[in-house]
Coordinates of C-alpha atoms in Angstrom, one line a residue:
M10 CA 0.0 0.0 0.0
K11 CA 2.9 2.3 0.7
K12 CA 4.1 2.0 -2.8
I13 CA 0.7 2.9 -4.2
L14 CA 0.4 5.8 -1.8
N15 CA 3.8 7.1 -3.0
L16 CA 2.7 6.8 -6.6
V17 CA -0.6 8.6 -5.9
I18 CA 1.2 11.4 -4.1
K19 CA 3.6 11.7 -7.0
E20 CA 0.7 11.9 -9.5
L21 CA -1.1 14.5 -7.4
R22 CA 2.0 16.7 -7.1
Q23 CA 2.4 16.4 -10.9
V24 CA -1.2 17.7 -11.3
V25 CA -0.9 20.5 -8.7
R26 CA 2.4 21.8 -10.3
D27 CA 0.7 22.1 -13.7
P28 CA -1.4 25.3 -13.7
N29 CA -2.9 24.4 -17.1
M30 CA -4.0 21.1 -15.8
L31 CA -5.7 22.7 -12.7
R32 CA -7.5 25.1 -15.0
V33 CA -8.7 22.2 -17.2
I34 CA -9.9 20.3 -14.2
F35 CA -11.6 23.0 -12.1
V36 CA -12.1 26.2 -14.2
V37 CA -13.1 25.0 -17.6
P38 CA -15.9 22.6 -16.3
M39 CA -17.4 25.4 -14.2
I40 CA -17.5 27.7 -17.3
Q41 CA -19.1 24.9 -19.3
L42 CA -21.6 24.3 -16.6
L43 CA -22.5 28.0 -16.4
I44 CA -22.9 28.3 -20.2
L45 CA -24.6 24.9 -20.9
G46 CA -26.9 25.2 -17.9
H47 CA -28.4 28.3 -19.5
A48 CA -28.1 27.2 -23.1
I49 CA -29.4 23.7 -23.0
T50 CA -33.1 24.0 -22.3
T51 CA -36.3 22.5 -23.6
D52 CA -38.4 25.5 -22.4
I53 CA -39.8 27.5 -25.2
K54 CA -40.2 31.2 -24.6
N55 CA -40.5 34.3 -26.8
L56 CA -41.1 32.3 -29.9
D57 CA -42.1 34.5 -32.9
I58 CA -45.6 33.9 -34.1
L59 CA -47.2 35.7 -37.0
I60 CA -50.9 36.3 -36.8
C61 CA -52.7 37.1 -40.0
D62 CA -56.0 38.6 -38.9
Q63 CA -58.2 38.6 -42.0
D64 CA -61.4 38.9 -40.0
N65 CA -60.5 42.0 -37.9
S66 CA -63.5 41.5 -35.6
A67 CA -63.8 41.9 -31.8
I68 CA -63.6 38.2 -31.4
S69 CA -60.4 37.8 -33.5
R70 CA -58.8 40.6 -31.6
S71 CA -59.7 38.9 -28.4
L72 CA -58.1 35.7 -29.6
I73 CA -54.9 37.6 -30.5
E74 CA -54.9 39.2 -27.1
Q75 CA -54.9 35.7 -25.6
F76 CA -51.7 34.9 -27.5
S77 CA -50.1 38.2 -26.5
H78 CA -50.6 37.6 -22.8
T79 CA -48.2 34.6 -22.5
D80 CA -44.4 34.2 -22.2
Y81 CA -44.5 31.6 -25.0
F82 CA -44.9 33.8 -28.0
I83 CA -44.0 37.2 -29.3
V84 CA -46.9 38.2 -31.5
Q85 CA -46.2 39.8 -34.9
Q86 CA -49.4 41.0 -36.4
Q87 CA -49.3 41.5 -40.2
P88 CA -52.1 42.4 -42.6
C89 CA -51.4 39.5 -44.9
R90 CA -53.5 37.9 -47.6
A91 CA -54.0 34.2 -48.4
G92 CA -50.7 32.5 -49.0
E93 CA -48.5 35.2 -47.6
A94 CA -47.9 33.4 -44.3
E95 CA -46.0 30.7 -46.1
R96 CA -43.6 33.3 -47.4
F97 CA -42.9 34.5 -43.9
L98 CA -42.1 31.0 -42.8
F99 CA -39.9 30.4 -45.8
R100 CA -37.8 33.5 -45.2
G101 CA -37.4 32.4 -41.6
E102 CA -39.1 35.5 -40.2
T103 CA -41.4 33.5 -38.0
V104 CA -41.6 29.9 -36.7
L105 CA -45.3 29.8 -36.3
A106 CA -48.1 31.4 -38.3
L107 CA -51.8 31.7 -37.2
V108 CA -54.2 32.6 -40.0
I109 CA -57.6 33.9 -38.8
P110 CA -60.0 33.7 -41.8
E111 CA -62.6 36.2 -42.8
Y112 CA -66.0 35.9 -41.1
F113 CA -64.4 34.0 -38.2
G114 CA -66.2 36.1 -35.5
R115 CA -69.5 35.9 -37.3
D116 CA -69.4 32.1 -37.7
L117 CA -68.4 31.7 -34.1
E118 CA -71.3 33.9 -32.9
A119 CA -73.6 31.9 -35.2
R120 CA -72.4 28.7 -33.4
D121 CA -70.9 27.3 -36.6
S122 CA -67.5 25.7 -36.6
P123 CA -65.0 28.3 -38.0
E124 CA -61.5 27.0 -38.8
I125 CA -58.2 28.5 -38.0
Q126 CA -55.0 27.7 -39.9
I127 CA -51.8 27.0 -38.0
L128 CA -48.6 26.8 -40.0
L129 CA -45.4 25.6 -38.4
D130 CA -41.8 25.5 -39.4
G131 CA -41.1 21.9 -38.8
Q132 CA -37.3 21.9 -39.3
N133 CA -36.9 21.6 -35.5
S134 CA -39.5 19.0 -34.8
N135 CA -39.2 19.3 -31.0
T136 CA -39.8 23.1 -31.0
A137 CA -42.6 22.7 -33.5
A138 CA -44.3 20.0 -31.4
V139 CA -44.0 22.1 -28.2
A140 CA -45.2 25.2 -29.9
M141 CA -48.2 23.4 -31.3
G142 CA -49.0 22.2 -27.8
Y143 CA -48.9 25.7 -26.5
C144 CA -51.1 26.9 -29.4
N145 CA -53.7 24.2 -28.7
R146 CA -53.8 25.0 -25.0
I147 CA -54.4 28.7 -25.7
L148 CA -57.1 28.0 -28.2
L149 CA -58.7 25.6 -25.7
E150 CA -58.7 28.3 -23.0
F151 CA -60.2 30.8 -25.5
M152 CA -63.0 28.4 -26.4
R153 CA -63.7 27.6 -22.8
D154 CA -63.9 31.3 -21.9
R155 CA -66.3 31.9 -24.8
M156 CA -68.4 29.0 -23.8
A157 CA -68.5 30.1 -20.2
R158 CA -69.6 33.6 -21.3
D159 CA -72.3 32.1 -23.6
T160 CA -73.7 29.9 -20.9
G161 CA -73.8 32.8 -18.5
R162 CA -76.2 34.6 -20.9
D163 CA -78.5 31.6 -21.2
P164 CA -79.7 29.9 -18.0
R165 CA -80.8 26.8 -20.0
L166 CA -77.3 26.2 -21.2
V167 CA -75.9 26.7 -17.7
R168 CA -78.0 23.7 -16.5
S169 CA -77.1 21.6 -19.6
V170 CA -73.4 22.2 -20.0
R171 CA -70.8 20.8 -17.6
F172 CA -67.1 21.5 -17.7
I173 CA -64.3 19.2 -16.7
E174 CA -61.9 21.2 -14.6
P175 CA -58.5 19.5 -14.7
V176 CA -56.5 19.9 -11.5
S177 CA -52.9 19.2 -12.4
R178 CA -49.8 19.1 -10.2
A179 CA -46.3 18.4 -11.4
W180 CA -44.4 16.3 -8.8
Y181 CA -40.7 16.6 -8.2
N182 CA -40.4 19.7 -10.4
P183 CA -43.4 21.8 -9.6
E184 CA -42.2 24.8 -11.7
L185 CA -41.4 22.5 -14.7
K186 CA -38.0 24.1 -15.0
S187 CA -35.9 22.2 -17.6
V188 CA -32.7 23.4 -15.9
Y189 CA -33.5 21.1 -13.0
Y190 CA -33.5 18.2 -15.5
M191 CA -30.4 19.3 -17.5
I192 CA -27.9 20.2 -14.7
P193 CA -27.6 16.6 -13.4
G194 CA -27.0 15.5 -17.0
I195 CA -24.3 18.1 -17.5
I196 CA -22.6 17.2 -14.3
S197 CA -22.5 13.6 -15.4
I198 CA -20.9 14.5 -18.7
L199 CA -18.3 16.7 -17.1
L200 CA -17.4 13.9 -14.7
T201 CA -17.0 11.5 -17.5
I202 CA -14.7 13.9 -19.4
I203 CA -12.4 14.5 -16.4
T204 CA -12.1 10.9 -15.3
M205 CA -12.0 9.0 -18.6
L206 CA -10.1 11.5 -20.8
L207 CA -7.5 12.7 -18.3
T208 CA -6.7 9.1 -17.1
G209 CA -6.2 7.9 -20.6
M210 CA -4.2 10.9 -21.7
A211 CA -2.0 10.8 -18.6
I212 CA -0.9 7.2 -19.1
V213 CA -0.3 7.7 -22.8
K214 CA 1.7 10.9 -22.1
E215 CA 3.9 8.9 -19.7
R216 CA 4.4 6.2 -22.4
E217 CA 5.4 8.9 -24.9
I218 CA 8.1 10.5 -22.7
G219 CA 9.3 7.1 -21.4
T220 CA 8.5 7.4 -17.7
L221 CA 5.9 4.6 -17.9
D222 CA 8.7 2.2 -19.1
Q223 CA 10.7 3.3 -16.1
L224 CA 7.8 2.5 -13.8
L225 CA 7.4 -0.9 -15.4
V226 CA 10.9 -1.9 -14.5
T227 CA 10.4 -1.0 -10.8
P228 CA 9.2 -3.6 -8.3
L229 CA 5.7 -2.2 -8.8
S230 CA 3.2 -4.7 -10.2
A231 CA 0.8 -3.8 -13.0
W232 CA -2.2 -3.5 -10.7
Q233 CA -0.2 -1.3 -8.4
I234 CA 0.7 1.0 -11.2
I235 CA -2.9 1.1 -12.4
A236 CA -4.1 1.9 -8.8
G237 CA -1.5 4.7 -8.5
K238 CA -2.6 6.2 -11.8
T239 CA -6.3 6.0 -11.3
L240 CA -6.7 6.9 -7.6
P241 CA -5.6 10.6 -8.1
F242 CA -8.1 11.1 -10.9
A243 CA -10.8 9.4 -8.8
L244 CA -10.1 11.9 -6.1
L245 CA -10.1 14.8 -8.6
G246 CA -13.3 13.5 -10.0
F247 CA -15.0 13.6 -6.6
L248 CA -13.7 17.2 -6.1
E249 CA -14.9 18.1 -9.5
M250 CA -18.4 16.7 -8.9
G251 CA -18.6 18.5 -5.5
F252 CA -17.7 21.8 -7.1
A253 CA -20.2 21.3 -9.9
M254 CA -23.0 20.3 -7.6
T255 CA -22.3 23.3 -5.3
F256 CA -22.3 25.6 -8.3
G257 CA -25.6 24.0 -9.6
V258 CA -27.3 24.4 -6.2
L259 CA -26.1 28.0 -5.6
W260 CA -26.4 29.4 -9.1
F261 CA -29.2 27.4 -10.7
K262 CA -31.0 26.7 -7.4
V263 CA -31.2 23.0 -8.3
P264 CA -32.6 21.1 -5.4
I265 CA -30.9 18.0 -4.0
V266 CA -33.5 16.1 -1.9
G267 CA -31.7 12.7 -2.0
S268 CA -29.1 11.2 0.3
L269 CA -25.6 12.6 -0.3
P270 CA -23.8 9.5 1.2
L271 CA -25.7 7.3 -1.3
L272 CA -24.8 9.7 -4.1
A273 CA -21.1 9.4 -3.1
V274 CA -21.3 5.6 -3.2
L275 CA -23.0 5.5 -6.6
A276 CA -20.6 8.2 -8.0
A277 CA -17.7 6.0 -6.8
V278 CA -19.0 3.1 -8.9
F279 CA -19.5 5.3 -11.9
I280 CA -16.0 6.8 -11.5
F281 CA -14.6 3.3 -11.2
T282 CA -16.2 2.6 -14.6
T283 CA -14.9 5.7 -16.4
L284 CA -11.4 5.3 -15.0
G285 CA -11.4 1.7 -16.4
L286 CA -12.4 3.2 -19.7
G287 CA -9.5 5.6 -19.6
I288 CA -7.1 2.8 -18.9
F289 CA -8.6 0.7 -21.6
I290 CA -8.3 3.5 -24.2
S291 CA -4.6 4.0 -23.2
T292 CA -4.0 0.3 -24.1
L293 CA -5.4 0.8 -27.6
V294 CA -3.2 3.7 -28.7
D295 CA 0.4 4.9 -28.9
T296 CA 0.0 8.7 -28.9
Q297 CA -2.0 11.4 -27.1
Q298 CA -3.7 12.4 -30.4
Q299 CA -5.0 8.9 -30.9
A300 CA -6.1 8.7 -27.3
L301 CA -8.0 12.0 -27.6
F302 CA -9.7 10.8 -30.8
I303 CA -10.8 7.4 -29.3
A304 CA -11.9 9.1 -26.1
W305 CA -13.9 11.6 -28.1
F306 CA -15.6 8.7 -30.0
F307 CA -16.7 7.1 -26.8
L308 CA -17.8 10.4 -25.2
V309 CA -20.0 11.5 -28.1
S310 CA -21.6 8.0 -28.3
F311 CA -22.2 8.0 -24.6
I312 CA -23.8 11.4 -24.6
L313 CA -26.1 10.8 -27.6
L314 CA -27.2 7.3 -26.3
S315 CA -27.7 8.4 -22.7
G316 CA -31.1 9.8 -22.9
F317 CA -29.7 13.3 -22.1
F318 CA -31.1 14.9 -25.3
Y319 CA -33.6 12.3 -26.6
P320 CA -35.6 9.7 -24.7
I321 CA -34.2 6.2 -25.0
A322 CA -37.7 4.8 -25.4
N323 CA -37.9 6.7 -28.7
M324 CA -34.9 5.0 -30.2
P325 CA -35.1 1.8 -32.3
D326 CA -35.0 -1.5 -30.4
W327 CA -31.5 -2.4 -31.5
V328 CA -30.2 1.0 -30.5
Q329 CA -31.9 0.6 -27.1
I330 CA -30.0 -2.7 -26.6
I331 CA -26.7 -0.8 -27.3
T332 CA -27.5 1.8 -24.7
L333 CA -27.5 -1.0 -22.0
A334 CA -23.7 -0.9 -22.2
N335 CA -23.6 2.9 -21.7
P336 CA -22.6 3.8 -18.1
L337 CA -23.5 7.4 -18.6
R338 CA -27.1 6.4 -19.2
Y339 CA -27.4 4.9 -15.7
F340 CA -25.5 7.7 -13.9
I341 CA -27.6 10.5 -15.4
E342 CA -30.7 8.5 -14.3
I343 CA -29.2 8.2 -10.8
L344 CA -28.5 11.9 -10.5
R345 CA -31.9 12.9 -11.7
E346 CA -33.7 10.5 -9.4
L347 CA -31.5 11.5 -6.4
F348 CA -31.6 15.3 -7.1
L349 CA -35.3 15.7 -7.8
K350 CA -37.1 12.6 -6.3
G351 CA -34.9 11.8 -3.4
A352 CA -34.9 8.1 -4.6
G353 CA -33.1 5.6 -2.4
L354 CA -31.3 2.4 -3.0
T355 CA -34.6 0.4 -3.2
V356 CA -35.3 2.3 -6.4
L357 CA -31.8 2.7 -7.8
W358 CA -30.4 -0.8 -7.3
P359 CA -31.0 -1.8 -11.0
E360 CA -28.8 1.2 -12.1
L361 CA -26.2 0.3 -9.5
L362 CA -26.0 -3.4 -10.6
S363 CA -25.7 -2.3 -14.2
L364 CA -22.9 0.1 -13.4
L365 CA -21.1 -2.5 -11.4
A366 CA -21.4 -5.1 -14.2
I367 CA -20.0 -2.6 -16.8
G368 CA -17.3 -1.3 -14.5
L369 CA -16.0 -4.8 -13.5
T370 CA -16.0 -5.9 -17.1
I371 CA -14.2 -2.8 -18.4
F372 CA -11.7 -2.6 -15.6
T373 CA -10.9 -6.3 -15.9
L374 CA -10.4 -6.0 -19.6
A375 CA -8.3 -2.8 -19.2
T376 CA -6.1 -4.5 -16.5
V377 CA -5.5 -7.6 -18.7
R378 CA -4.6 -5.5 -21.7
F379 CA -2.3 -3.2 -19.6
S380 CA -0.5 -6.2 -18.1
R381 CA 0.0 -7.8 -21.5
R382 CA 1.3 -4.6 -23.0
A383 CA 3.6 -4.1 -20.1
A384 CA 5.0 -7.6 -20.4
A385 CA 5.5 -7.2 -24.2

């Protein structure tokens, strides 16, 4: 153990003496967390909507007012004729166009069924779908208000019409802030970068300058060298996660309602997995450039297949099977469940077992390859 401890101290001193490395580990991730925490959001606000009011009646103006009194849309009202809304969409001057036809108010007063045209720029399908949902909700509220007003005038309708009043409550994220959902995912990605990338790069760097060969001819065994190389980055990973979580809580007001000791245990298992990946990558390459490229390949694949941006359930079945080998998928789920729901081990044990299985497999494979390469 003393040999490993000396190697760990030597690695930590090497990191502390390198100001650039300290900036990469502690400053750059905080900047990324700050920018990405604000930039990556699924909330839609201030979306440009073009309203072509061809009716220009009191009822159509009332409908436009309903759209104006939300944070979702910025209303641009243009006197446009039939077919002009498409040109605004094509030129990218609006994302959504609402065309109120002529005689809309008259038909509504006559209890006919007037139609409203909604045109969407569907290039970004997610934005289009959310905007359509907001539109339908506003139109539904408008119709409900109209119906309530009409029934108020006619006592017979009051007795015959019954409204369903939905009482909704969002659990675990009552304000429905997407930043609460995104910050745990960003922290997971930053932790993966620090532990996997830096471990692999550090070992390959020592191989390039020849100091790894000097370590291999010492009485240290292969597993002792691996332990000495990975433990410092495990410690730095914990520090990094602590800083990121503190920043997320203080700056973005992200709640953490779960158990911090349990989070530390689960994070240790995840870091064990990513450190194994870093060692495994170092056994595949000869230069730092190659290590960076391979690590980047794994990192991008992990992020896109983790459910961070897109629900895994929406992916094809064969892709969902591939995601089962992705450790980031499980750790993002763990952080979100712990942060927002306060989930315990009785809920998170499947993720823990999956991480343990992946970590043991990767670490064993990495150790075997490292030992073979050292003996060669």
